[in-house]
XYZ file of C-alpha atoms in Angstrom:
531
model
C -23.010 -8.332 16.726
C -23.287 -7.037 20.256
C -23.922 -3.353 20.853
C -22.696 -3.335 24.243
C -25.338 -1.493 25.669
C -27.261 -2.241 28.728
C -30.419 -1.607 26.724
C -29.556 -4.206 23.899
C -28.553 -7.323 26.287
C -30.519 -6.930 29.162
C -30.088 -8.609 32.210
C -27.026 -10.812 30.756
C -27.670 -13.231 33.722
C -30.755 -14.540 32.354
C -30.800 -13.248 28.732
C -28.272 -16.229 27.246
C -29.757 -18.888 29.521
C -33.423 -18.137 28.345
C -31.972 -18.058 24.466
C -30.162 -21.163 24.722
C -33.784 -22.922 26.227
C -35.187 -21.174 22.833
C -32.361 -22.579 20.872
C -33.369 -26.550 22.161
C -36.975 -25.833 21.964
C -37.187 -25.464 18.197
C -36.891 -27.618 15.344
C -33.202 -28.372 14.094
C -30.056 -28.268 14.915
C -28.059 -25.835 17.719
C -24.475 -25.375 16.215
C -21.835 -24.000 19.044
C -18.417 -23.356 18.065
C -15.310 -22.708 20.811
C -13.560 -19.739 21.760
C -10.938 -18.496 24.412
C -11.118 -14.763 24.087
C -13.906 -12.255 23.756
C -12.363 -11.485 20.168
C -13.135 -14.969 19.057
C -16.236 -15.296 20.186
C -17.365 -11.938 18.135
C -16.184 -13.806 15.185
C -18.516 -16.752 15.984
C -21.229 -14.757 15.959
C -20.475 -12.416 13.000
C -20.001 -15.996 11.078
C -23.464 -17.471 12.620
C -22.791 -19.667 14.646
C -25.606 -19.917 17.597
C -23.528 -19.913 20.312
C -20.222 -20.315 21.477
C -18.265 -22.794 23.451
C -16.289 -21.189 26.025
C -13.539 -24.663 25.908
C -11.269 -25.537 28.437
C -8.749 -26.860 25.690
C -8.510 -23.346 23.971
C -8.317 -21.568 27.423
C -5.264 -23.959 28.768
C -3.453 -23.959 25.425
C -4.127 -19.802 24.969
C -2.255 -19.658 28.129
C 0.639 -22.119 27.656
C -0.519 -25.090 29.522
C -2.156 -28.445 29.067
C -5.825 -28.927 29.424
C -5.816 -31.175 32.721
C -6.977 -29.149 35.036
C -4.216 -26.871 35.830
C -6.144 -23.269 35.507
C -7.810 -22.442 38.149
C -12.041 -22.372 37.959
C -11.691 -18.470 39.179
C -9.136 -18.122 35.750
C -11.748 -20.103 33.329
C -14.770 -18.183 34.743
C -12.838 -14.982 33.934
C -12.488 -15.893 30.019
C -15.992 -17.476 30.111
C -17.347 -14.251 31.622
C -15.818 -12.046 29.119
C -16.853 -13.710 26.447
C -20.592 -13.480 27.327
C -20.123 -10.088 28.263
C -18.722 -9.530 24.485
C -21.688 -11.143 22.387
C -25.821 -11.619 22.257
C -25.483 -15.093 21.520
C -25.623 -18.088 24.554
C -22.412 -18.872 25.874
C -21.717 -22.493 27.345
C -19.022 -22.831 29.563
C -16.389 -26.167 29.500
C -16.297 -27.002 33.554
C -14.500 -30.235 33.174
C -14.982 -32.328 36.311
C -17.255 -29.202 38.644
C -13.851 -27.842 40.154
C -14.301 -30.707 42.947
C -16.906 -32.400 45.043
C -20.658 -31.150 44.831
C -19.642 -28.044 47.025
C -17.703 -27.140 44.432
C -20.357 -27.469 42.006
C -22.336 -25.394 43.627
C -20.095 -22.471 43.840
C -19.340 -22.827 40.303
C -22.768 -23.041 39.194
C -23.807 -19.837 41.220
C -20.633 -18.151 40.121
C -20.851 -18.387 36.387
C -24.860 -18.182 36.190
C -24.106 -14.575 38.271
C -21.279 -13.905 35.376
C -24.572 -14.687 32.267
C -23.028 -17.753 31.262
C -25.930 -20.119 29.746
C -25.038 -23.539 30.742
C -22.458 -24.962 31.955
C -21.170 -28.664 31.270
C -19.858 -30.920 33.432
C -17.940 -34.052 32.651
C -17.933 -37.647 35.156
C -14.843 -37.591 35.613
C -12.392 -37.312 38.720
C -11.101 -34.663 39.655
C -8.421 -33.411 38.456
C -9.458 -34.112 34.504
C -7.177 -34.962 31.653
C -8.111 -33.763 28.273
C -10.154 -36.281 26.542
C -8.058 -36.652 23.349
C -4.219 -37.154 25.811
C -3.888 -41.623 25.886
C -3.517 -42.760 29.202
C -5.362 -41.976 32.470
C -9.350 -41.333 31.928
C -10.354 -42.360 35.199
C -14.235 -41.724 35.633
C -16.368 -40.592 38.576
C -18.262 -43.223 40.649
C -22.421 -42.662 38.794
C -23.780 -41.790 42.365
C -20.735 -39.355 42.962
C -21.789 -37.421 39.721
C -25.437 -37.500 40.202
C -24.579 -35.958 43.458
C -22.645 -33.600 41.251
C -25.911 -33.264 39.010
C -28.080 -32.592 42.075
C -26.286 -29.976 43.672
C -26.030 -28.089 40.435
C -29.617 -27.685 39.719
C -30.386 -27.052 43.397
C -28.130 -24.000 43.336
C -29.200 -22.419 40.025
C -31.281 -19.412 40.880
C -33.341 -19.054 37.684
C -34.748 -22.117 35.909
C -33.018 -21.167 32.308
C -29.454 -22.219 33.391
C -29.009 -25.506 31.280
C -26.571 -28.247 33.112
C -25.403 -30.532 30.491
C -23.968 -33.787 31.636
C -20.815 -35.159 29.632
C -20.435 -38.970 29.636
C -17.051 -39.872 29.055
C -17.562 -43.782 29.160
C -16.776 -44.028 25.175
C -13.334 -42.070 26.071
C -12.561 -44.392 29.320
C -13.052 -47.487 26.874
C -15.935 -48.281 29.171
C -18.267 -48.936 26.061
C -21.634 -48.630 24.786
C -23.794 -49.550 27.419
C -21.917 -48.217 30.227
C -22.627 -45.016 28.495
C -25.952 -45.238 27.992
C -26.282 -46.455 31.628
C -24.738 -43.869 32.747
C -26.574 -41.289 30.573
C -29.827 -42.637 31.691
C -28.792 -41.876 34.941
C -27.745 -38.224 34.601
C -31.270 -37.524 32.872
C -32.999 -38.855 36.069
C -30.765 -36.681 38.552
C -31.755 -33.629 36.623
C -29.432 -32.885 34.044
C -30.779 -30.800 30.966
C -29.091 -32.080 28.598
C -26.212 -35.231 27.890
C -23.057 -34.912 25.419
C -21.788 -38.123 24.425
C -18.304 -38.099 23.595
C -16.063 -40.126 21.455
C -12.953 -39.806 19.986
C -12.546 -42.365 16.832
C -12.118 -41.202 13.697
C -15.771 -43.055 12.553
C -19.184 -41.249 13.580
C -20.841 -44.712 13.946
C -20.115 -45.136 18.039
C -22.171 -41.755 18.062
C -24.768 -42.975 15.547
C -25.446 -46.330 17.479
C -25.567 -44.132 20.914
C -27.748 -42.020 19.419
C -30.439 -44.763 18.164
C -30.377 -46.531 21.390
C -31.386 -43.165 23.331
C -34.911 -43.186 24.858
C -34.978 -40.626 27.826
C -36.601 -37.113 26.152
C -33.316 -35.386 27.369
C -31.482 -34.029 24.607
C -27.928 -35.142 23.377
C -24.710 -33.003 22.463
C -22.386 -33.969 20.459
C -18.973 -32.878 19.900
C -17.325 -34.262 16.179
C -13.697 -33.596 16.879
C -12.111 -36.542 15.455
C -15.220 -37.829 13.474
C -15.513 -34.698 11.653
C -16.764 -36.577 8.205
C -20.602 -36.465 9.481
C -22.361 -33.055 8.451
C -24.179 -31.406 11.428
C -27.461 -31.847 9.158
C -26.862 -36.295 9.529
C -26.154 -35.840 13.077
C -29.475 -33.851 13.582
C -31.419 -36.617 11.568
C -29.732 -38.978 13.887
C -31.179 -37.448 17.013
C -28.271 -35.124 17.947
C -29.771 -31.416 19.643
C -26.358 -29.399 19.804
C -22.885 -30.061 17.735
C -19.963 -28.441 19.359
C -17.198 -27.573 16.733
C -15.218 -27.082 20.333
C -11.523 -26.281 19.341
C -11.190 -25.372 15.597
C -11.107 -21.510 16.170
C -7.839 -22.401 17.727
C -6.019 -24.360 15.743
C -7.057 -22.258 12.396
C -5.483 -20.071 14.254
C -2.491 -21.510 15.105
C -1.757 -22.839 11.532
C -2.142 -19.279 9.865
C -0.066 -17.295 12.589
C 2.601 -19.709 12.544
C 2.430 -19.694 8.595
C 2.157 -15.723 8.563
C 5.469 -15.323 11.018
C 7.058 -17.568 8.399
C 6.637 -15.627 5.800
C 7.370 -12.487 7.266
C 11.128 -13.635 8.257
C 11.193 -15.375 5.092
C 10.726 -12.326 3.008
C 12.052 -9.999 5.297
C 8.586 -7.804 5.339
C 5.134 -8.063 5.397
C 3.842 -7.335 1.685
C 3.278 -11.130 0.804
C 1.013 -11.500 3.837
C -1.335 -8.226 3.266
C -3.590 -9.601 1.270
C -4.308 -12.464 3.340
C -4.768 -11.148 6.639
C -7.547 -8.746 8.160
C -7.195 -5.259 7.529
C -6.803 -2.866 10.860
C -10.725 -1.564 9.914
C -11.630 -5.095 10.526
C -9.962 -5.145 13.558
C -11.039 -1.764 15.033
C -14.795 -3.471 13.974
C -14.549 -6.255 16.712
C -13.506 -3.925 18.675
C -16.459 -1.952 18.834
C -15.220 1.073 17.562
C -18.103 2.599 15.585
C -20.007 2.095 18.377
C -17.180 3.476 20.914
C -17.284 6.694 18.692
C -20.708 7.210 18.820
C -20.800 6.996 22.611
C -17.900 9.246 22.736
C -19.354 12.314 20.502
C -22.529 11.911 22.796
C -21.356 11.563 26.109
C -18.064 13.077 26.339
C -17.384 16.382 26.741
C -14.080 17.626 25.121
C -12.221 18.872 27.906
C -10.953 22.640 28.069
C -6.891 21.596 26.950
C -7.537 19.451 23.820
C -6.025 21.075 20.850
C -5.932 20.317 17.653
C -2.418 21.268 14.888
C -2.579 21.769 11.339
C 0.133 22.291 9.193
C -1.074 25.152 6.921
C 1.090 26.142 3.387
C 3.971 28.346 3.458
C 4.730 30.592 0.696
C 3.888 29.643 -2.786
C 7.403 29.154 -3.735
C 8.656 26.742 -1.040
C 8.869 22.881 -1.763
C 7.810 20.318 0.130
C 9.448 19.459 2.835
C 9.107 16.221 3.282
C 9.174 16.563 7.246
C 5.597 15.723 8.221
C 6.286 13.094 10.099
C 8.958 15.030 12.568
C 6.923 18.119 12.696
C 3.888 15.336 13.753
C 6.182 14.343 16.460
C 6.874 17.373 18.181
C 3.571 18.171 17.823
C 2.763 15.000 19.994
C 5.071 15.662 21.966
C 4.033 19.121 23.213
C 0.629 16.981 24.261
C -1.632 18.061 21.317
C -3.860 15.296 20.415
C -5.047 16.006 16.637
C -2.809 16.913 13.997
C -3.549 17.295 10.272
C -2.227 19.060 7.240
C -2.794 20.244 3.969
C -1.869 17.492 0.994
C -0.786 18.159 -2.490
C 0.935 16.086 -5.153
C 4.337 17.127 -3.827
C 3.681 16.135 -0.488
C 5.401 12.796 1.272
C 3.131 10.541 1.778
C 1.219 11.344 6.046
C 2.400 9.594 8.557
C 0.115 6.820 10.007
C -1.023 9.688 12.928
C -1.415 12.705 10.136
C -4.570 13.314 8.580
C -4.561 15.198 5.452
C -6.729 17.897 4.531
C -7.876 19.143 0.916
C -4.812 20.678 -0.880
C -5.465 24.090 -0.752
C -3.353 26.965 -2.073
C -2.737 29.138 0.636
C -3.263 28.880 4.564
C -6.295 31.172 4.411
C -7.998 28.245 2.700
C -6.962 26.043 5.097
C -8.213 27.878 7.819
C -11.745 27.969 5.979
C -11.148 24.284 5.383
C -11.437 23.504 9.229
C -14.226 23.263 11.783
C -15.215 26.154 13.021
C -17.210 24.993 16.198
C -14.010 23.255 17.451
C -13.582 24.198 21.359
C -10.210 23.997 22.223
C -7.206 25.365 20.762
C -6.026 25.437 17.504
C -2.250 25.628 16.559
C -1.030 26.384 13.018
C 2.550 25.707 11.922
C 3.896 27.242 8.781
C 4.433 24.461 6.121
C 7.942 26.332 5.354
C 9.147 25.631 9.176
C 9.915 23.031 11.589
C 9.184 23.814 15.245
C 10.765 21.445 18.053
C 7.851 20.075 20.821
C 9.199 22.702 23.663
C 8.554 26.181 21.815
C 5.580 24.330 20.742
C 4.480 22.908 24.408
C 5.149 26.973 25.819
C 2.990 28.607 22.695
C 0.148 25.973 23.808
C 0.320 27.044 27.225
C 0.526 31.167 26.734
C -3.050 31.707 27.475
C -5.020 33.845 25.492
C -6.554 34.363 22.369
C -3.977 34.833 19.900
C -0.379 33.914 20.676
C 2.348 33.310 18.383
C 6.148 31.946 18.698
C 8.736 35.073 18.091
C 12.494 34.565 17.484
C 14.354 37.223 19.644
C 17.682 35.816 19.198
C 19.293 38.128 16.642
C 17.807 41.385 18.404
C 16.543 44.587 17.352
C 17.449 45.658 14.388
C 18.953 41.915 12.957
C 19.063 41.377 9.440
C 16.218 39.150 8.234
C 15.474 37.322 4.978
C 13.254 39.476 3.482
C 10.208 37.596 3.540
C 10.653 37.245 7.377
C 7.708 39.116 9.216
C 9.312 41.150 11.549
C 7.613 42.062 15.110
C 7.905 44.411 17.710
C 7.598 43.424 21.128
C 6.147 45.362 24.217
C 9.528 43.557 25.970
C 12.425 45.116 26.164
C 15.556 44.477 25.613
C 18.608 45.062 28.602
C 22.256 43.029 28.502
C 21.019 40.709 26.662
C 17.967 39.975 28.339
C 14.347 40.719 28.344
C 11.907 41.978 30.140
C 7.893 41.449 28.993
C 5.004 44.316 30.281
C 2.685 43.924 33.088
C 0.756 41.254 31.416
C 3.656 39.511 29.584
C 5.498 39.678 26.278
C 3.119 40.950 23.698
C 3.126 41.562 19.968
C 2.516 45.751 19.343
C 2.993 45.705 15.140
C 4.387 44.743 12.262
C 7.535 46.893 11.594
C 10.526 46.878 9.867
C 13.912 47.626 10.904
C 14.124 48.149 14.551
C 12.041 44.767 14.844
C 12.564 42.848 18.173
C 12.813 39.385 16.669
C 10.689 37.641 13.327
C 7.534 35.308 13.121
C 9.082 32.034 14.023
C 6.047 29.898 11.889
C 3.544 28.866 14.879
C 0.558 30.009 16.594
C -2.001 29.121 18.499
C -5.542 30.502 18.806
C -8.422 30.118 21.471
C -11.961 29.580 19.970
C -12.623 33.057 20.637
C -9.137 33.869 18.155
C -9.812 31.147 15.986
C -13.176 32.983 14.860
C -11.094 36.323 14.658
C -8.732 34.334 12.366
C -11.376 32.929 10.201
C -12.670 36.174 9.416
C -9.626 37.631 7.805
C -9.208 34.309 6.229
C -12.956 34.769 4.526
C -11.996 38.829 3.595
C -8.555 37.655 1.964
C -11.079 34.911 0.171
C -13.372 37.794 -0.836
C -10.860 39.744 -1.925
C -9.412 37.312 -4.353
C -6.100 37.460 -2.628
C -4.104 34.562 -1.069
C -2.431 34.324 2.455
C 0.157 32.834 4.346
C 0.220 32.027 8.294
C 2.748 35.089 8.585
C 0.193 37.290 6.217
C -2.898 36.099 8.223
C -1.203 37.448 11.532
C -0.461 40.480 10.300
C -4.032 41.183 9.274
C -5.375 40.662 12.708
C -2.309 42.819 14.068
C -3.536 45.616 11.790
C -7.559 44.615 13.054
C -6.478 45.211 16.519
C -6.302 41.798 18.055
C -4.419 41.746 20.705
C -1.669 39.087 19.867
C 0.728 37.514 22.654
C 4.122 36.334 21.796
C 6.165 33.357 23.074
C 9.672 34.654 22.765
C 12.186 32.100 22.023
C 16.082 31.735 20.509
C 16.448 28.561 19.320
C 14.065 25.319 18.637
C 12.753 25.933 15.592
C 14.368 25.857 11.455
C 13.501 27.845 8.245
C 12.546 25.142 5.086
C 11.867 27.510 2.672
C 14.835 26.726 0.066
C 15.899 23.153 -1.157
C 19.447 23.587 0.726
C 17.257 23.912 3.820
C 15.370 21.064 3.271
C 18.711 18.932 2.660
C 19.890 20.710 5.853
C 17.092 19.429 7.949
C 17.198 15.819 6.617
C 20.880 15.166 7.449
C 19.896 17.086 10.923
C 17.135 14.322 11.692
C 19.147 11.357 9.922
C 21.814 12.477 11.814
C 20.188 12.547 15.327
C 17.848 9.152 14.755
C 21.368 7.319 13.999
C 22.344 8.723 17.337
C 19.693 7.010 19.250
């Protein structure tokens, strides 16, 4: 597959030209196969196909209209283009009748060599075309109108490698065999590089008897649509160059979405269909992904607001909530990027956007458990809590090393649970209202009664804090002793870090009993039925 890199394809206007030439020089048969998207023609290529056939039939009919020359050449050089730009292997582009007269032809032939399409073919009919396979009206070009066509191609090609491949229609018209061969002979003398003979019976034998009356050296193409009995190996012994499998990408396609869609109303879910459809690595794969990542950890430089969240264990004693995926949400939606979480075997299963870390015991692990060269912020949420996105967007924004979200609402002196970790403030308290120091609200110790508010479950931590943090986490490690968020805080409060505090009233809910938990489930039923 394609790397995408500048270094790997080289100068794409030449690079697919000069490797379809290679393809026709040597022995065998060249096997193309059609696309209409850039995705498609990655899975040509994974499969092994040689090329790919950018077709005017799967272009029209991937955007809703029939193939008789209703897209524009500007809107079929566009999908062409991509799809070179997506894969190493030659792409040959379906031009119908040129777009026109031999001015046309020109600008189309500068035009997609400039885009590192490989050749180009171009059928003798007039303009505008109707698809080969449609009964009716398959009125062909005058020969000395098409050679002109022919002509005017090659003379506007700017490197030799661009192959023009002249499609003879005659078979299709009902014109028969030797108006066909007439008119292939033709083509070969007014420079074309190659002739596809096309037919659309159901028996290869029109193709066979074409094939043995061909003298000129010019090589034929062949495209076994309808006559799809004869193996690519017979039509190679037969004289055939290239075989064009030109629409069958498509139509697979179309029978297995149509037959997945089915299915899915049918059973009212998607279970019955997993198993036969591509997994979301595969996808990510054609994407380019792996690649994307590795360009991304070399070249990009994390910028200075990306934070990361992990939900860390509460106390020992608390159940699961069950909540991951709302505490995830505000998360997102206070604009942090990465969020994660400790896993154990009561945990809900992570949402789609969660990944989960080790299970670990206590948050101290946790904290050991992360990486400690990460450059931005890091917020922790208590496992035992659920904080709302705004508390959580102001805690992100506090500044400083070490900030944490403080519940003022109750006042000084409240009464707490007892496991609450009570905080006194450098703010003070008047009517009501508060009032922060000279450099804002700030955490001065651990106290009892008297507090200003309690730990509210969340904090957030600079690099600079996050190593602070790490190395109480490693002492309460060495010491054989375990720690919570709230514990963890108070150890750097007793260190002397200097510890901000986002005070807040509301925005945030205890889960640290199983009436709690029940509590916050109705809550969030409650409100998502609302929406």
């Amino acid at each position: 597959m394609t790397t995408g890199t500048t270094e790997a394809r080289g100068d794409h206007r030449t690079t697919g030209a000069r490797r379809l030439r290679d393809l026709f020089a040597r022995p065998g048969t060249v096997r193309i196969i059609g696309a209409h998207n850039p995705l498609g023609a990655r899975l040509a290529e994974r499969a092994g196909f040689d090329g790919v056939w950018s077709s005017g039939l799967e272009v029209s009919a991937s955007q809703g209209v029939p193939d008789t020359d209703i897209l524009t050449m500007s809107e079929l050089l566009a999908t062409a283009g991509s799809l070179a730009a997506a894969v190493d292997v030659p792409v040959v582009a379906d031009c119908d009748a040129g777009y026109g007269n031999a001015h046309n032809v020109m600008n189309m032939i500068r035009r997609y060599e400039a885009a590192g399409i490989a050749g180009v073919s171009i059928e003798d009919k007039r303009f505008p075309k109707v698809n080969s396979f449609i009964p009716g009206r398959q009125e062909l070009a005058p020969v000395a109108e098409f050679c002109g066509k022919l002509r005017a191609a090659k003379a506007a090609q700017t490197s030799p490698d661009l192959m023009v491949i002249a499609r003879i229609e005659a078979l299709i018209a009902g014109w028969g065999m030797d108006e066909a061969l007439r008119r292939g002979e033709a083509y070969a003398a007014a420079g074309a590089d190659a002739v596809l003979i096309h037919a659309k019976g159901s028996s290869p034998e029109p193709i066979l008897r074409f094939l043995e009356r061909w003298t000129p050296p010019t090589p034929v193409v062949v495209v076994p649509t309808t006559y799809h009995t004869i193996t690519a190996t017979e039509l190679a012994e037969a004289g055939a160059k290239m075989v064009i499998y030109a629409n069958h990408g498509l139509r697979a396609g179309i029978a297995a979405v149509t037959e997945t869609f089915a299915s899915i109303l049918r059973d009212d879910r998607t279970t019955g269909i997993e198993d036969r459809i591509a997994p979301l690595s595969t996808v990510f794969d054609l994407q380019g992904m792996p690649l994307h990542k590795r360009h991304e950890a070399e070249f990009i430089t994390p910028y200075a607001g990306r934070a990361r969240a992990v939900v860390v264990p509460g106390l020992p004693t608390a159940p699961a909530a069950g909540l991951l995926a709302e505490q995830s949400a505000a998360l997102r939606r206070a604009d942090i990027d990465a969020v994660s979480a400790t896993g154990d075997d009561d945990t809900a299963p992570a949402p789609q956007d969660v990944t989960l870390l080790p299970a670990g015991s206590d948050a101290a692990g946790t904290v050991l458990a992360l990486d400690e060269a990460f450059p931005g912020a890091t917020v922790l949420v208590s496992g035992d809590v659920f904080v709302e996105g705004e508390p959580l967007r102001r805690l992100t924004a506090a500044g400083g090393d070490i900030a944490v979200l403080v519940d003022v609402s109750d006042g000084p002196g409240a009464e707490r649970r007892a496991d609450a970790l009570p905080l006194t403030l450098d703010s003070a308290a008047r009517g009501g209202r508060r009032l922060g120091g000279a450099s804002g609200s700030e955490v001065l110790a651990v106290a009892g009664p008297g507090a200003d508010g309690e730990f509210a479950g969340a904090a957030v931590f600079s690099a600079q804090g996050f190593a602070a943090l790490r190395q109480v986490a490693e002492k309460r490690r060495a010491d054989g002793t375990a720690g919570t968020l709230a514990d963890l805080l108070a150890d750097l409060l007793a260190g002397g870090h200097r510890v901000g505090a986002v005070e807040i009233g509301s925005g945030w809910l205890e889960l640290r009993t199983a009436r709690d938990i029940a509590r916050a489930t109705e809550l969030f039923a409650t409100r998502e039925g609302g929406q």
